[in-house]
JSON list of C-alpha atoms in Angstrom, two decimals:
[
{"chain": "X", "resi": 1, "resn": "UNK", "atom": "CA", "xyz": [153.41, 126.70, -9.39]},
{"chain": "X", "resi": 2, "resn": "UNK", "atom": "CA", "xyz": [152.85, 126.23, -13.08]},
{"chain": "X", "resi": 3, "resn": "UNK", "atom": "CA", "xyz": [151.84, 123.44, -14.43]},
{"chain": "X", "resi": 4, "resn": "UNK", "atom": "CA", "xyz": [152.98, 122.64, -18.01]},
{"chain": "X", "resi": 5, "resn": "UNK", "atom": "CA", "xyz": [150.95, 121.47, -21.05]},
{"chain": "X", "resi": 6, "resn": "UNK", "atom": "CA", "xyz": [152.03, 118.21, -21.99]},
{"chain": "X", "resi": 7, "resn": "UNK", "atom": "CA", "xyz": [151.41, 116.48, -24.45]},
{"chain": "X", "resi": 8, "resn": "UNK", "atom": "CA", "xyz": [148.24, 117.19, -26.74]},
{"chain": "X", "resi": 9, "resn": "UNK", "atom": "CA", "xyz": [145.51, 114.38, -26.65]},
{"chain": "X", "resi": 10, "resn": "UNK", "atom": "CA", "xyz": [144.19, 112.90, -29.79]},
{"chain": "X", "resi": 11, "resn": "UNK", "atom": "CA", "xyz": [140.65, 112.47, -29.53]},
{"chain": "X", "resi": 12, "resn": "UNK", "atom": "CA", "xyz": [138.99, 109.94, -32.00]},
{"chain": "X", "resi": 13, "resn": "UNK", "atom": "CA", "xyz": [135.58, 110.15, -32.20]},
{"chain": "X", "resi": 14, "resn": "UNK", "atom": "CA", "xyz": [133.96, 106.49, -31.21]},
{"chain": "X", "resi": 15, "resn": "UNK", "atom": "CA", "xyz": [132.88, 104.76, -34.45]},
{"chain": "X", "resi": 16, "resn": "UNK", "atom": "CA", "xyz": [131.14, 102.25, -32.75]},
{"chain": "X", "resi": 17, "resn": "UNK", "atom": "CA", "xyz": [127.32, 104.46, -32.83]},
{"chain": "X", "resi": 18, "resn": "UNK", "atom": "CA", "xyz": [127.91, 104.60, -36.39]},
{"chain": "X", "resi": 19, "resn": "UNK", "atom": "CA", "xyz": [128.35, 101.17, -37.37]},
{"chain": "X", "resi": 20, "resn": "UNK", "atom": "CA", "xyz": [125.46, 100.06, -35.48]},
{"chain": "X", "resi": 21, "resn": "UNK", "atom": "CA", "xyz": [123.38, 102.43, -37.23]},
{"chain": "X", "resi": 22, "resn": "UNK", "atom": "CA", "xyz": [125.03, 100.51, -40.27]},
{"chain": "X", "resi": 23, "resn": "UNK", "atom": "CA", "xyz": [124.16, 97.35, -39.04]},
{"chain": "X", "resi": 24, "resn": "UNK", "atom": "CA", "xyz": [120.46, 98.07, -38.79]},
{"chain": "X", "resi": 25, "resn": "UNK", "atom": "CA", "xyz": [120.19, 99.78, -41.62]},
{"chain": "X", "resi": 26, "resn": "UNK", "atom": "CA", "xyz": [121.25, 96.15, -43.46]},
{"chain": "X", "resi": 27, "resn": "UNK", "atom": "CA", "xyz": [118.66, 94.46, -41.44]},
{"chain": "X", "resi": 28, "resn": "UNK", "atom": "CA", "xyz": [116.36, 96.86, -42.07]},
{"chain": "X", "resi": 29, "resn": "UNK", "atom": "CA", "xyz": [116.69, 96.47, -46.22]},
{"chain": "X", "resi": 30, "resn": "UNK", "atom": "CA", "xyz": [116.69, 93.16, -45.69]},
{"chain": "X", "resi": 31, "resn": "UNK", "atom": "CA", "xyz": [113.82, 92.51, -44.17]},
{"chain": "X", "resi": 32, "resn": "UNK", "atom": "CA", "xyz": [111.82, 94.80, -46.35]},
{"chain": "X", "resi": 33, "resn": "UNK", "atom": "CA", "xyz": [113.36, 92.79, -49.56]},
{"chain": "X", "resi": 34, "resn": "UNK", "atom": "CA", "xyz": [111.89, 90.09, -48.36]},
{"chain": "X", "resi": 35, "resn": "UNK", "atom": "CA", "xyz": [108.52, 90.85, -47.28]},
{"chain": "X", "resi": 36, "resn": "UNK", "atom": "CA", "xyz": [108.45, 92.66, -51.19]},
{"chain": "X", "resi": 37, "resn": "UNK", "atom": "CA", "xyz": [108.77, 89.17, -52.16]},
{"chain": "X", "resi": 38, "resn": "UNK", "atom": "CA", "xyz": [105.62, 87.78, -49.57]},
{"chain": "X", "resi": 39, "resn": "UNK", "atom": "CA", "xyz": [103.49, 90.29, -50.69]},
{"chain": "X", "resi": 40, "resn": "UNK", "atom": "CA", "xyz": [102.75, 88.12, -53.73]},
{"chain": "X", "resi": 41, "resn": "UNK", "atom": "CA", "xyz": [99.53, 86.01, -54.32]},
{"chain": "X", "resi": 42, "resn": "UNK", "atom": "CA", "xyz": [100.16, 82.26, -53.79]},
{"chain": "X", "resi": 43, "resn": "UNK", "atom": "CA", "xyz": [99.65, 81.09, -57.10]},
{"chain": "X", "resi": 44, "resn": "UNK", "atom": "CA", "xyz": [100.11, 77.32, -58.26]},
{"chain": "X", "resi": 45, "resn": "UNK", "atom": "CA", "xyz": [102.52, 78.11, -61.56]},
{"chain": "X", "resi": 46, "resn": "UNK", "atom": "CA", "xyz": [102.85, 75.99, -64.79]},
{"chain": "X", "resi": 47, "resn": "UNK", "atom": "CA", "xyz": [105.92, 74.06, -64.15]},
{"chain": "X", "resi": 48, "resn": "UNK", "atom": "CA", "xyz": [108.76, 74.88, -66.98]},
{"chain": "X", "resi": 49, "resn": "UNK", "atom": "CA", "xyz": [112.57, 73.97, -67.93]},
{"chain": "X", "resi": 50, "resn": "UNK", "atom": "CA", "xyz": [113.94, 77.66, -68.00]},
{"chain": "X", "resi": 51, "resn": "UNK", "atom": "CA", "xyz": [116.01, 79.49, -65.66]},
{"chain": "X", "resi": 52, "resn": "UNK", "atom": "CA", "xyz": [116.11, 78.06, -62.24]},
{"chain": "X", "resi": 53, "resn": "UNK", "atom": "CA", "xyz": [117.19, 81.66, -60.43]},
{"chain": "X", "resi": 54, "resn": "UNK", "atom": "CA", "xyz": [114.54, 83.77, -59.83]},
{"chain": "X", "resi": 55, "resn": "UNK", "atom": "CA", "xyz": [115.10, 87.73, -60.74]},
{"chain": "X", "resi": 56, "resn": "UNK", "atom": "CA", "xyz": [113.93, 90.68, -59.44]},
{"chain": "X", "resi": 57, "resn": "UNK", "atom": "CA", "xyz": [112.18, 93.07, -61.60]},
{"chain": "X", "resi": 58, "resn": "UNK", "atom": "CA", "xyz": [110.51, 95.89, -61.42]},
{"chain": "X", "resi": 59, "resn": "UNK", "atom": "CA", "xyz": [107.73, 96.59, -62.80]},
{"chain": "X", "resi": 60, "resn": "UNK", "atom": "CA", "xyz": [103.75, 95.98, -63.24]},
{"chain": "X", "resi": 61, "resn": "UNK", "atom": "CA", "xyz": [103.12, 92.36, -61.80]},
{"chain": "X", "resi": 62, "resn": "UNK", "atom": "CA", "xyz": [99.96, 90.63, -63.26]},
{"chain": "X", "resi": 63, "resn": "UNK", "atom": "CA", "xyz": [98.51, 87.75, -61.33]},
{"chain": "X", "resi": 64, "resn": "UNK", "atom": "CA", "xyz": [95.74, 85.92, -62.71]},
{"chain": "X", "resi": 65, "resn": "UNK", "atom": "CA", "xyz": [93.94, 83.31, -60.05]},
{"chain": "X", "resi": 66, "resn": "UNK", "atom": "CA", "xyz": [92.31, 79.78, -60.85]},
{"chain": "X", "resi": 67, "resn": "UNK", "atom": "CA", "xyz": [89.07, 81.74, -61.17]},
{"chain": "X", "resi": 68, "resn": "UNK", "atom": "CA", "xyz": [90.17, 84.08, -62.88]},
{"chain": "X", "resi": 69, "resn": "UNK", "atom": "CA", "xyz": [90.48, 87.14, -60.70]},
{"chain": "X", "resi": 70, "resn": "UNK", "atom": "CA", "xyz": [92.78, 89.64, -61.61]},
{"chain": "X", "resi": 71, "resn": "UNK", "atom": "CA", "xyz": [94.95, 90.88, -59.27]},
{"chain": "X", "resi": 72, "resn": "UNK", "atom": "CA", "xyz": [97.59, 94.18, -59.26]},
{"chain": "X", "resi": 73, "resn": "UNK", "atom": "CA", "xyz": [99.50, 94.59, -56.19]},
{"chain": "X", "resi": 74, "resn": "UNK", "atom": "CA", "xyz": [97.36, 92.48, -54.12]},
{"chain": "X", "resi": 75, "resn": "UNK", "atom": "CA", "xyz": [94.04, 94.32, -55.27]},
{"chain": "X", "resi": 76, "resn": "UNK", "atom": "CA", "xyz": [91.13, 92.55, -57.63]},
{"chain": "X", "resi": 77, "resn": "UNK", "atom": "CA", "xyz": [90.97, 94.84, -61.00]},
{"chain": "X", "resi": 78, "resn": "UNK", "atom": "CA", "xyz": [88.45, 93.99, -63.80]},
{"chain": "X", "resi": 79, "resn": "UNK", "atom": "CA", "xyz": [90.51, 92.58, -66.84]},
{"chain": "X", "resi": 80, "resn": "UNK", "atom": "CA", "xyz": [88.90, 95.46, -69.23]},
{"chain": "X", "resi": 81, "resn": "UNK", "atom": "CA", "xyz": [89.95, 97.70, -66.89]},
{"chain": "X", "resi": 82, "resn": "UNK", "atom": "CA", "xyz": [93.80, 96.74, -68.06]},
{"chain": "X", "resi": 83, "resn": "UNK", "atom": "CA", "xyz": [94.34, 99.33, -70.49]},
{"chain": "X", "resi": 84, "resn": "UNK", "atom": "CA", "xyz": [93.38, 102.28, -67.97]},
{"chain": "X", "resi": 85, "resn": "UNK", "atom": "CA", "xyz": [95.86, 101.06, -65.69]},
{"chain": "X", "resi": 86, "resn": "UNK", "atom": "CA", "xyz": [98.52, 100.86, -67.67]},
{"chain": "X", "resi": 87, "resn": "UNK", "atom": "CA", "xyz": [98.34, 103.83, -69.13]},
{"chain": "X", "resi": 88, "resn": "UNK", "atom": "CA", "xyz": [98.17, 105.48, -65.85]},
{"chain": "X", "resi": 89, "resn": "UNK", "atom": "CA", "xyz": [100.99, 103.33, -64.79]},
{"chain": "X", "resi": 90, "resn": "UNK", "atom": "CA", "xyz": [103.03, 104.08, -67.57]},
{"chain": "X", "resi": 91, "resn": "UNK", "atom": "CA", "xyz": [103.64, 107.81, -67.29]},
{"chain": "X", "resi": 92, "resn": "UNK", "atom": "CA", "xyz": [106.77, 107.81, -66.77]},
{"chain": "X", "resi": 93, "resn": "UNK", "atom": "CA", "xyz": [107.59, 105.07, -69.53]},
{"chain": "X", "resi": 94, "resn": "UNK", "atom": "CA", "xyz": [105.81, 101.90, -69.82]},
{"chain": "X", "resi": 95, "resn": "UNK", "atom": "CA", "xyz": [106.62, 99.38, -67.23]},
{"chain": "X", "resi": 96, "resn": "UNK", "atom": "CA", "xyz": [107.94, 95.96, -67.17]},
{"chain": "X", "resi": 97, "resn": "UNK", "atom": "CA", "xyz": [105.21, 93.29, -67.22]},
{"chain": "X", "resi": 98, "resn": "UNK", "atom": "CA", "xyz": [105.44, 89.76, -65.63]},
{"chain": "X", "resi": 99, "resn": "UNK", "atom": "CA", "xyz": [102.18, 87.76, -66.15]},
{"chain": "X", "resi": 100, "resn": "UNK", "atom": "CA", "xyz": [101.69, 85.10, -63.40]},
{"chain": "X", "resi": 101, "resn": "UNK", "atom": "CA", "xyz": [99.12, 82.83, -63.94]},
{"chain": "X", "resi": 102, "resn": "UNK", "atom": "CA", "xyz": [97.51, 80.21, -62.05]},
{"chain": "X", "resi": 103, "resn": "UNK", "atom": "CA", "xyz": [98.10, 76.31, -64.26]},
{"chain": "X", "resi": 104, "resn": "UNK", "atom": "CA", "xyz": [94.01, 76.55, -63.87]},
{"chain": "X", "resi": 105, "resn": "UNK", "atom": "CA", "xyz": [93.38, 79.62, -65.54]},
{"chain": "X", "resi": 106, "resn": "UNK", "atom": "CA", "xyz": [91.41, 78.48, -68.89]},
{"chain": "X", "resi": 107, "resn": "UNK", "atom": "CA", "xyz": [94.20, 79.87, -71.86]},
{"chain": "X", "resi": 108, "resn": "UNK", "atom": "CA", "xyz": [91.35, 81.95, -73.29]},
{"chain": "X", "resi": 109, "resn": "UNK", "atom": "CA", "xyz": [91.43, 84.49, -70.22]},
{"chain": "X", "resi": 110, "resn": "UNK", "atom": "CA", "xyz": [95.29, 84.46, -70.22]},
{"chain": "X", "resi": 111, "resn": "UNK", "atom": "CA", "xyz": [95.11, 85.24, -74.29]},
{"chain": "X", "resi": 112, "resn": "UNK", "atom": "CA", "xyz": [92.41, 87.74, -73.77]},
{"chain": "X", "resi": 113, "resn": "UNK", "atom": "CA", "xyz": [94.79, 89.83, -71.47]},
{"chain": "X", "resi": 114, "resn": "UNK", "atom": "CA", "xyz": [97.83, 89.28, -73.22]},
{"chain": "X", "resi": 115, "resn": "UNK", "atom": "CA", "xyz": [96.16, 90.85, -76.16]},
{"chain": "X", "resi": 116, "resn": "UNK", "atom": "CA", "xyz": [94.26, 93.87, -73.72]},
{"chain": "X", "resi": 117, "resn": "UNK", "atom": "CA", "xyz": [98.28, 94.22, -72.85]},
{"chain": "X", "resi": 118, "resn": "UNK", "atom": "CA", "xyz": [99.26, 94.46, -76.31]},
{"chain": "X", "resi": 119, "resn": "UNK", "atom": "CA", "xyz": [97.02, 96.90, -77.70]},
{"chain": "X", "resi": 120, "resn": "UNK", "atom": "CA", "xyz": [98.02, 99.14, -74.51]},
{"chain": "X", "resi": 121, "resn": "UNK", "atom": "CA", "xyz": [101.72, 99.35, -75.69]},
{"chain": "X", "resi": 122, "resn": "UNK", "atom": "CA", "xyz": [103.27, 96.52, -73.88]},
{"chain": "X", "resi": 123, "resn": "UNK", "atom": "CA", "xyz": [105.98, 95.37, -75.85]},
{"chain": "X", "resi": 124, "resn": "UNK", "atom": "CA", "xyz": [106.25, 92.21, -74.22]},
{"chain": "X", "resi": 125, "resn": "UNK", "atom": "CA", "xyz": [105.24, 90.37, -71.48]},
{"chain": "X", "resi": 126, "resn": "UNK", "atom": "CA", "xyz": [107.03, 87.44, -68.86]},
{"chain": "X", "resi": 127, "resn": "UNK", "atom": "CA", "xyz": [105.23, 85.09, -68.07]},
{"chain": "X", "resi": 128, "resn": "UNK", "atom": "CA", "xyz": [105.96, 83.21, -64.42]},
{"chain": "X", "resi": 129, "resn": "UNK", "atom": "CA", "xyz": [106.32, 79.44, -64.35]},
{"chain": "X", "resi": 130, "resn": "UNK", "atom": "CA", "xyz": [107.81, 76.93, -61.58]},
{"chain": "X", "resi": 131, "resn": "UNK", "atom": "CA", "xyz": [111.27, 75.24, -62.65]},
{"chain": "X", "resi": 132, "resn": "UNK", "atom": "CA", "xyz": [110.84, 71.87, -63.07]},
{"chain": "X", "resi": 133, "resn": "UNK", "atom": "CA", "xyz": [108.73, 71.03, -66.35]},
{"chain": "X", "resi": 134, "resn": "UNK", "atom": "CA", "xyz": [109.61, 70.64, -69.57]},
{"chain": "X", "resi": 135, "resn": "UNK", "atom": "CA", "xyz": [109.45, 68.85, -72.84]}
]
């Protein structure tokens, strides 16, 4: 007896591996977004009227504590020490700099290293502040 072909089966391939990968993928970005964002130094900001929506940037962030510690990337540099650092951090172009500084810092120290950034090539820096101030 000979049994005949039939029809021909379609196979789809099950998409349903592939979308979960998708899925964690999104929580995965997610997550680290947001623990990019934790990584920063509590710092009590200067209150200011400006823009209310934070941005991210990238870039060199600055943060100067009430004692006046400065700190890169969660790490306590000298202030002279600036200049090296930004010129080894600015290889491939000189980076974005956002100065955030505690409202105790004495102005002085926050002058002084706005200057030090100046003098390395900086053509401008941003300086952090909490919404809420102004005139």
């Amino acid at each position: 007896m000979k049994l005949g072909r039939g029809h021909p089966v379609r196979r789809t391939p099950d998409l349903t591996p592939m979308v979960d990968v998708i899925f964690l993928l999104i929580v995965f970005f997610l997550a680290a977004a947001r623990l990019e964002q934790d990584r920063r130094e509590p710092v009590d900001l200067p209150q200011q009227a400006g823009e209310t929506e934070q941005k991210r940037r990238e870039g060199l962030v600055l943060t100067l504590l009430a004692d006046g510690t400065l700190r890169v990337a969660g790490v306590s540099r000298d202030i002279e020490a600036l200049p090296a650092l930004l010129a080894e951090a600015s290889r491939d172009g000189m980076p974005s700099v956002t100065l955030r500084a505690n409202r105790e810092v004495d102005v002085v120290v926050i002058d002084r290293v706005i200057r030090l950034l100046s003098r390395s090539g900086v053509p401008g820096v941003e300086m952090a502040v909490a919404p809420g101030g102004g005139p």
